[in-house]
Amino acid sequence: MKSRGKHFALLLVGVLILAVVASGCISGGTTTTTTAPSFSPTETASSPTTTTAAPKYPITVTDFAGRTVTIDKPPERVIVLSGYWAEILCVLGVQDRIVGIGKYVPYDPYLPDDVKNKTVVGSNFKGLNWETVVGLNPDLIIIDWYGGKYADAETIQKAEELGIPVIALTAKTIEDNVDVVELLGKVFGEEEKAGELAGWMKEKLSAVKETAAQIPESERKNALLISAPKDIAGPVTVYANGSAWASMVELIGAHNLAFDMTFDTQWPKLDLEKIIAYWGNDTDVLILTSFSQDRLEDAVNGIKNDSRWQEIKAVREGHVYGILAGSKGYLDWGPRIIVGLYQMANIVYPDRYQSWESVRDELIEKFYSPFYQGG
């Protein structure tokens, strides 16, 4: 019995050794253990971490003046002459690279104080103080392009003489504003952030186009877009073909009556008698715009209560509205133009479109909240 017990003990030791070898792997003094996933079946494994390739410079872009511009390195000292383009730089997270601003940028309530307090170098309209510009040692200037109508061509020529790259931007359509976002994202190496903002703008624009396409022809309204006149008895500026704001009337599914006429400018000035003769009986909605809230309110109220304007159908039926433009409103270049589009859509077709307030809130929450200080 003693011998059988000894054999059994040896057999048991052998089995234990085999079990250890089978359950683990002993190799070169290092033990490697396979561990089961720790997450439960209801959990989701995180995606593998990916890295975005750093942008490679120099890069070459074509700006809105049709110029080919080469950027040798990420811009670090930037002069931006317009608030709406500065807003895009803030969304991209590069506002700390702004060293100089245009004359009207401090009036943009959507910009943080650290941008509005930068050195003012002049304006798109009357040109720049080049001594101040040189003192700031910029490696990029961002300007508006008006086809050389103001100081834009002069600014480009002078900057090129000084060897300072210039990006010239403009927006004849809402899509142009989206393109500007993507262009600046490329220039600053922030294409992912730019893509998020541009994608949101495209999504909102597509929703407007889809809704507009569903409006029956019999329900489409005729609208007229005018600049709020200081004197409602004097000449009135009409937004006609070629104007970005005028095209917004068509985008929302209405018809801009001014498109039925041919003018030698996109902003013809017409007296009231001519407006009545052209479109008085056909205008379902009259929309006024102004960069001044006071002027806008005065003009809307004045037109509603003026007997001469009663010759226009929209006035007689109480469909006169105002939209504030410029930096304090939403009818402006840059990302805020999408909110302005929904304002116009809500005015003409209040039951068909998402409220412009909710679109505004989305823009602020998703993109402006890191720098927007309210107000």
Coordinates of C-alpha atoms in Angstrom, one line a residue:
M1 CA 0.0 0.0 0.0
K2 CA 2.9 2.3 0.8
S3 CA 4.4 1.7 -2.7
R4 CA 1.0 2.4 -4.4
G5 CA 0.6 5.6 -2.4
K6 CA 4.1 6.8 -3.5
H7 CA 3.3 6.1 -7.1
F8 CA 0.0 8.0 -6.8
A9 CA 1.8 11.0 -5.3
L10 CA 4.3 11.1 -8.1
L11 CA 1.5 10.8 -10.7
L12 CA -0.3 13.7 -9.0
V13 CA 2.8 15.9 -9.1
G14 CA 3.2 15.2 -12.8
V15 CA -0.4 16.1 -13.6
L16 CA 0.0 19.4 -11.7
I17 CA 3.2 20.2 -13.7
L18 CA 1.4 19.5 -17.0
A19 CA -1.5 21.7 -15.9
V20 CA 0.8 24.6 -15.2
V21 CA 2.5 24.2 -18.6
A22 CA -0.9 24.0 -20.4
S23 CA -2.4 27.0 -18.7
G24 CA 0.6 29.3 -19.1
C25 CA 3.6 29.8 -21.2
I26 CA 7.0 29.8 -19.7
S27 CA 9.5 31.2 -22.1
G28 CA 12.9 32.7 -21.4
G29 CA 11.9 33.5 -17.8
T30 CA 9.0 35.8 -19.0
T31 CA 5.4 34.8 -18.5
T32 CA 2.8 36.1 -21.1
T33 CA -0.8 35.8 -20.0
T34 CA -3.8 36.2 -22.3
T35 CA -6.4 38.3 -20.6
A36 CA -10.1 38.3 -21.6
P37 CA -11.7 41.7 -22.6
S38 CA -12.7 43.5 -19.4
F39 CA -15.8 45.1 -20.9
S40 CA -19.2 43.4 -20.7
P41 CA -21.1 42.4 -23.8
T42 CA -23.2 45.5 -23.4
E43 CA -20.2 47.8 -23.5
T44 CA -18.7 49.0 -26.7
A45 CA -15.0 48.8 -27.3
S46 CA -13.5 52.2 -28.1
S47 CA -12.3 52.8 -31.6
P48 CA -8.6 52.7 -32.2
T49 CA -6.9 56.0 -31.6
T50 CA -6.2 57.8 -34.9
T51 CA -4.1 60.8 -35.5
T52 CA -4.6 63.5 -38.0
A53 CA -1.7 64.2 -40.2
A54 CA -0.2 67.6 -39.7
P55 CA -0.8 69.9 -42.6
K56 CA 2.2 70.2 -44.8
Y57 CA 3.5 73.6 -45.8
P58 CA 4.0 75.4 -48.1
I59 CA 0.4 75.2 -49.3
T60 CA -1.1 77.0 -52.3
V61 CA -4.7 78.2 -52.5
T62 CA -6.8 80.3 -54.8
D63 CA -8.5 83.2 -53.1
F64 CA -11.8 84.9 -54.1
A65 CA -10.0 87.5 -56.2
G66 CA -8.8 84.6 -58.3
R67 CA -5.2 85.0 -57.0
T68 CA -2.9 82.1 -56.3
V69 CA -1.4 82.5 -52.9
T70 CA 1.3 80.4 -51.4
I71 CA 1.5 80.1 -47.6
D72 CA 5.0 78.9 -46.5
K73 CA 4.1 78.1 -42.9
P74 CA 1.2 78.2 -40.5
P75 CA 0.3 81.9 -40.1
E76 CA 1.3 83.2 -36.7
R77 CA 0.8 86.9 -37.0
V78 CA -2.4 87.8 -38.8
I79 CA -4.2 91.0 -39.7
V80 CA -7.9 90.5 -40.4
L81 CA -10.0 93.5 -41.6
S82 CA -13.5 92.2 -41.1
G83 CA -15.3 90.9 -38.0
Y84 CA -17.2 88.1 -39.8
W85 CA -13.9 86.5 -41.0
A86 CA -12.4 87.0 -37.5
E87 CA -15.3 85.0 -36.1
I88 CA -14.3 82.1 -38.3
L89 CA -10.7 82.3 -37.0
C90 CA -12.2 82.2 -33.5
V91 CA -14.1 79.1 -34.3
L92 CA -10.9 77.5 -35.7
G93 CA -9.2 78.3 -32.4
V94 CA -6.5 80.5 -33.9
Q95 CA -7.7 83.9 -32.6
D96 CA -4.5 84.2 -30.5
R97 CA -2.7 84.7 -33.9
I98 CA -4.5 87.9 -34.7
V99 CA -2.2 90.9 -34.2
G100 CA -4.2 93.5 -36.1
I101 CA -7.8 94.2 -37.0
G102 CA -9.9 96.4 -39.3
K103 CA -11.5 99.6 -38.2
Y104 CA -15.0 98.1 -37.7
V105 CA -14.0 94.8 -36.1
P106 CA -14.3 96.2 -32.5
Y107 CA -18.0 96.7 -33.1
D108 CA -18.6 93.0 -33.7
P109 CA -20.4 91.8 -30.6
Y110 CA -19.7 88.2 -31.4
L111 CA -15.9 88.6 -30.9
P112 CA -14.1 88.3 -27.6
D113 CA -12.5 91.4 -26.2
D114 CA -8.9 90.1 -26.7
V115 CA -9.6 90.2 -30.5
K116 CA -11.5 93.5 -30.4
N117 CA -8.7 95.2 -28.5
K118 CA -6.0 94.4 -31.1
T119 CA -4.3 97.2 -33.0
V120 CA -6.5 98.8 -35.6
V121 CA -4.8 99.2 -38.9
G122 CA -7.4 100.8 -41.2
S123 CA -10.3 99.6 -43.3
N124 CA -11.3 97.7 -46.4
F125 CA -12.8 100.9 -47.8
K126 CA -10.2 103.6 -47.1
G127 CA -7.0 101.6 -46.9
L128 CA -4.5 100.7 -44.3
N129 CA -1.9 102.6 -42.2
W130 CA 1.1 100.8 -43.6
E131 CA 3.5 102.1 -40.9
T132 CA 1.3 100.4 -38.3
V133 CA 1.0 97.3 -40.5
V134 CA 4.8 96.9 -40.9
G135 CA 5.2 97.5 -37.2
L136 CA 3.0 94.5 -36.5
N137 CA 5.2 92.3 -38.7
P138 CA 2.3 90.2 -40.1
D139 CA 2.7 87.0 -42.1
L140 CA -0.8 87.2 -43.5
I141 CA -3.5 89.8 -44.2
I142 CA -7.1 88.8 -44.7
I143 CA -9.2 91.4 -46.6
D144 CA -12.6 91.7 -48.3
W145 CA -12.5 91.6 -52.1
Y146 CA -14.9 94.1 -53.8
G147 CA -13.4 93.7 -57.3
G148 CA -11.2 96.7 -56.7
K149 CA -14.1 99.0 -56.0
Y150 CA -12.6 100.4 -52.7
A151 CA -9.1 100.0 -51.3
D152 CA -9.0 96.2 -51.8
A153 CA -6.8 96.2 -54.9
E154 CA -4.5 98.9 -53.5
T155 CA -4.1 96.9 -50.3
I156 CA -3.2 93.7 -52.2
Q157 CA -0.6 95.6 -54.4
K158 CA 1.1 97.3 -51.4
A159 CA 1.2 94.1 -49.3
E160 CA 2.7 92.2 -52.3
E161 CA 5.4 94.9 -52.5
L162 CA 6.2 94.3 -48.9
G163 CA 6.2 90.5 -49.3
I164 CA 3.2 90.0 -47.1
P165 CA 0.7 87.3 -48.3
V166 CA -2.9 88.4 -48.7
I167 CA -6.0 86.3 -48.8
A168 CA -8.9 88.2 -50.4
L169 CA -12.4 87.0 -49.6
T170 CA -16.0 87.8 -50.7
A171 CA -19.4 86.2 -50.7
K172 CA -21.8 86.5 -53.5
T173 CA -23.8 83.5 -52.4
I174 CA -24.4 81.6 -49.1
E175 CA -22.3 78.8 -50.6
D176 CA -19.4 81.3 -50.8
N177 CA -19.5 81.7 -47.1
V178 CA -19.1 78.0 -46.7
D179 CA -16.2 78.0 -49.1
V180 CA -14.5 80.7 -47.1
V181 CA -14.7 78.6 -43.9
E182 CA -13.1 75.7 -45.7
L183 CA -10.4 77.9 -47.3
L184 CA -9.4 79.4 -43.9
G185 CA -9.3 76.0 -42.4
K186 CA -6.8 74.9 -45.0
V187 CA -4.7 78.0 -44.6
F188 CA -4.4 77.6 -40.8
G189 CA -4.1 73.9 -40.8
E190 CA -7.4 73.5 -39.0
E191 CA -9.4 71.6 -41.7
E192 CA -11.2 69.3 -39.2
K193 CA -12.7 72.2 -37.2
A194 CA -13.5 74.1 -40.4
G195 CA -15.2 71.0 -41.8
E196 CA -17.4 70.8 -38.7
L197 CA -18.6 74.3 -39.2
A198 CA -18.9 74.1 -42.9
G199 CA -20.8 70.8 -42.6
W200 CA -23.3 72.4 -40.2
M201 CA -23.8 75.3 -42.6
K202 CA -24.3 73.0 -45.5
E203 CA -26.8 70.9 -43.5
K204 CA -28.9 74.0 -42.6
L205 CA -28.8 75.3 -46.2
S206 CA -29.8 71.9 -47.6
A207 CA -32.8 71.8 -45.2
V208 CA -33.9 75.2 -46.5
K209 CA -33.6 74.0 -50.1
E210 CA -35.5 70.8 -49.5
T211 CA -38.3 72.7 -47.8
A212 CA -38.4 75.3 -50.6
A213 CA -38.7 72.6 -53.2
Q214 CA -41.8 71.2 -51.5
I215 CA -43.7 74.5 -51.6
P216 CA -46.5 74.2 -54.2
E217 CA -46.3 76.7 -57.0
S218 CA -49.7 78.0 -56.1
E219 CA -48.5 78.9 -52.5
R220 CA -45.2 80.6 -53.5
K221 CA -45.1 84.2 -52.4
N222 CA -43.8 87.3 -54.2
A223 CA -41.4 89.3 -52.1
L224 CA -39.5 92.5 -52.4
L225 CA -36.3 93.2 -50.5
I226 CA -35.3 96.8 -49.9
S227 CA -32.9 98.8 -47.8
A228 CA -34.7 100.7 -45.1
P229 CA -34.8 104.3 -46.4
K230 CA -34.0 107.2 -44.1
D231 CA -36.7 109.1 -45.9
I232 CA -39.6 106.8 -46.9
A233 CA -40.7 109.4 -49.5
G234 CA -37.3 109.4 -51.2
P235 CA -35.5 106.9 -53.5
V236 CA -35.4 103.4 -52.2
T237 CA -32.6 100.9 -52.7
V238 CA -33.9 97.6 -54.1
Y239 CA -31.9 94.3 -53.8
A240 CA -31.9 93.0 -57.4
N241 CA -30.3 90.2 -59.4
G242 CA -26.6 89.8 -58.5
S243 CA -27.1 90.6 -54.8
A244 CA -26.5 87.7 -52.3
W245 CA -29.3 88.9 -50.1
A246 CA -31.7 89.2 -53.0
S247 CA -30.9 85.6 -54.0
M248 CA -31.9 84.4 -50.5
V249 CA -35.5 85.3 -51.3
E250 CA -35.4 82.7 -54.1
L251 CA -33.6 80.2 -51.9
I252 CA -36.5 80.0 -49.4
G253 CA -39.0 79.3 -52.1
A254 CA -40.4 82.8 -52.7
H255 CA -40.0 84.9 -55.8
N256 CA -38.0 88.1 -55.8
L257 CA -40.0 90.4 -58.0
A258 CA -36.9 92.5 -58.6
F259 CA -35.5 89.6 -60.6
D260 CA -38.2 90.3 -63.3
M261 CA -36.4 93.5 -64.2
T262 CA -33.0 94.2 -65.6
F263 CA -30.9 96.9 -64.0
D264 CA -27.4 98.1 -64.5
T265 CA -26.6 97.5 -60.8
Q266 CA -27.6 94.9 -58.2
W267 CA -28.8 97.7 -55.9
P268 CA -30.9 100.1 -58.1
K269 CA -32.4 103.1 -56.4
L270 CA -36.0 103.7 -57.4
D271 CA -38.6 106.2 -56.3
L272 CA -41.8 105.0 -54.7
E273 CA -43.9 105.7 -57.8
K274 CA -41.8 103.4 -59.9
I275 CA -41.8 100.6 -57.3
I276 CA -45.6 100.8 -57.2
A277 CA -45.8 100.8 -61.0
Y278 CA -43.5 97.8 -61.3
W279 CA -44.7 95.6 -58.4
G280 CA -47.3 97.3 -56.3
N281 CA -50.1 94.8 -56.9
D282 CA -47.9 91.7 -56.9
T283 CA -45.9 92.1 -53.7
D284 CA -47.1 89.7 -51.0
V285 CA -44.2 90.4 -48.6
L286 CA -42.1 93.5 -48.2
I287 CA -38.8 93.0 -46.3
L288 CA -36.7 95.9 -45.1
T289 CA -33.0 95.6 -44.0
S290 CA -30.7 98.0 -42.3
F291 CA -27.5 98.1 -40.3
S292 CA -29.2 100.3 -37.8
Q293 CA -31.9 99.0 -35.5
D294 CA -33.4 102.5 -35.0
R295 CA -33.5 103.2 -38.8
L296 CA -35.1 99.8 -39.4
E297 CA -37.8 100.3 -36.9
D298 CA -38.5 103.9 -38.0
A299 CA -38.8 102.8 -41.7
V300 CA -41.0 99.7 -41.0
N301 CA -43.4 101.8 -38.9
G302 CA -43.3 104.7 -41.3
I303 CA -44.1 102.6 -44.3
K304 CA -46.9 100.8 -42.5
N305 CA -48.6 104.1 -41.6
D306 CA -47.9 106.1 -44.8
S307 CA -50.9 106.3 -47.2
R308 CA -48.6 106.5 -50.2
W309 CA -47.2 103.0 -49.5
Q310 CA -50.7 101.6 -49.2
E311 CA -50.5 101.3 -53.0
I312 CA -48.3 98.2 -52.4
K313 CA -50.3 95.1 -51.6
A314 CA -48.0 93.8 -48.8
V315 CA -48.4 97.1 -47.0
R316 CA -52.2 97.1 -47.3
E317 CA -52.3 93.5 -46.0
G318 CA -49.9 94.1 -43.1
H319 CA -46.9 92.1 -44.4
V320 CA -44.1 94.5 -43.8
Y321 CA -41.1 93.2 -41.9
G322 CA -37.6 94.2 -40.9
I323 CA -34.3 92.2 -40.7
L324 CA -31.3 93.8 -38.9
A325 CA -28.1 93.4 -41.0
G326 CA -24.5 93.7 -40.2
S327 CA -22.4 92.7 -37.2
K328 CA -25.3 93.2 -34.7
G329 CA -27.7 91.2 -36.8
Y330 CA -27.5 87.9 -38.7
L331 CA -27.9 89.2 -42.3
D332 CA -24.1 89.4 -42.8
W333 CA -21.2 87.6 -44.3
G334 CA -19.7 84.7 -42.4
P335 CA -21.4 81.8 -40.4
R336 CA -24.2 84.1 -39.1
I337 CA -25.6 84.3 -42.6
I338 CA -27.3 80.9 -42.1
V339 CA -29.3 82.4 -39.2
G340 CA -30.2 85.4 -41.4
L341 CA -31.5 82.9 -44.0
Y342 CA -33.8 81.3 -41.5
Q343 CA -35.0 84.8 -40.3
M344 CA -36.1 85.5 -43.9
A345 CA -37.7 82.1 -44.3
N346 CA -39.6 82.5 -41.0
I347 CA -40.9 85.9 -42.2
V348 CA -42.2 84.6 -45.5
Y349 CA -43.3 81.1 -44.5
P350 CA -43.5 81.0 -40.7
D351 CA -45.1 77.5 -40.7
R352 CA -42.7 75.8 -42.9
Y353 CA -39.2 76.4 -41.5
Q354 CA -37.3 75.7 -38.3
S355 CA -37.3 78.8 -36.1
W356 CA -34.4 81.1 -36.7
E357 CA -33.9 81.4 -32.9
S358 CA -33.2 77.7 -32.6
V359 CA -30.7 77.9 -35.5
R360 CA -29.0 80.8 -33.8
D361 CA -28.8 78.9 -30.6
E362 CA -27.3 75.9 -32.4
L363 CA -24.6 78.1 -34.0
I364 CA -23.7 79.7 -30.6
E365 CA -23.7 76.4 -28.7
K366 CA -21.8 74.3 -31.2
F367 CA -19.3 76.8 -32.5
Y368 CA -19.3 80.2 -30.8
S369 CA -19.6 79.2 -27.1
P370 CA -15.8 78.8 -26.5
F371 CA -15.2 82.6 -27.2
Y372 CA -18.6 84.3 -27.4
Q373 CA -19.1 86.4 -24.3
G374 CA -22.8 87.1 -24.8
G375 CA -24.6 90.3 -25.1

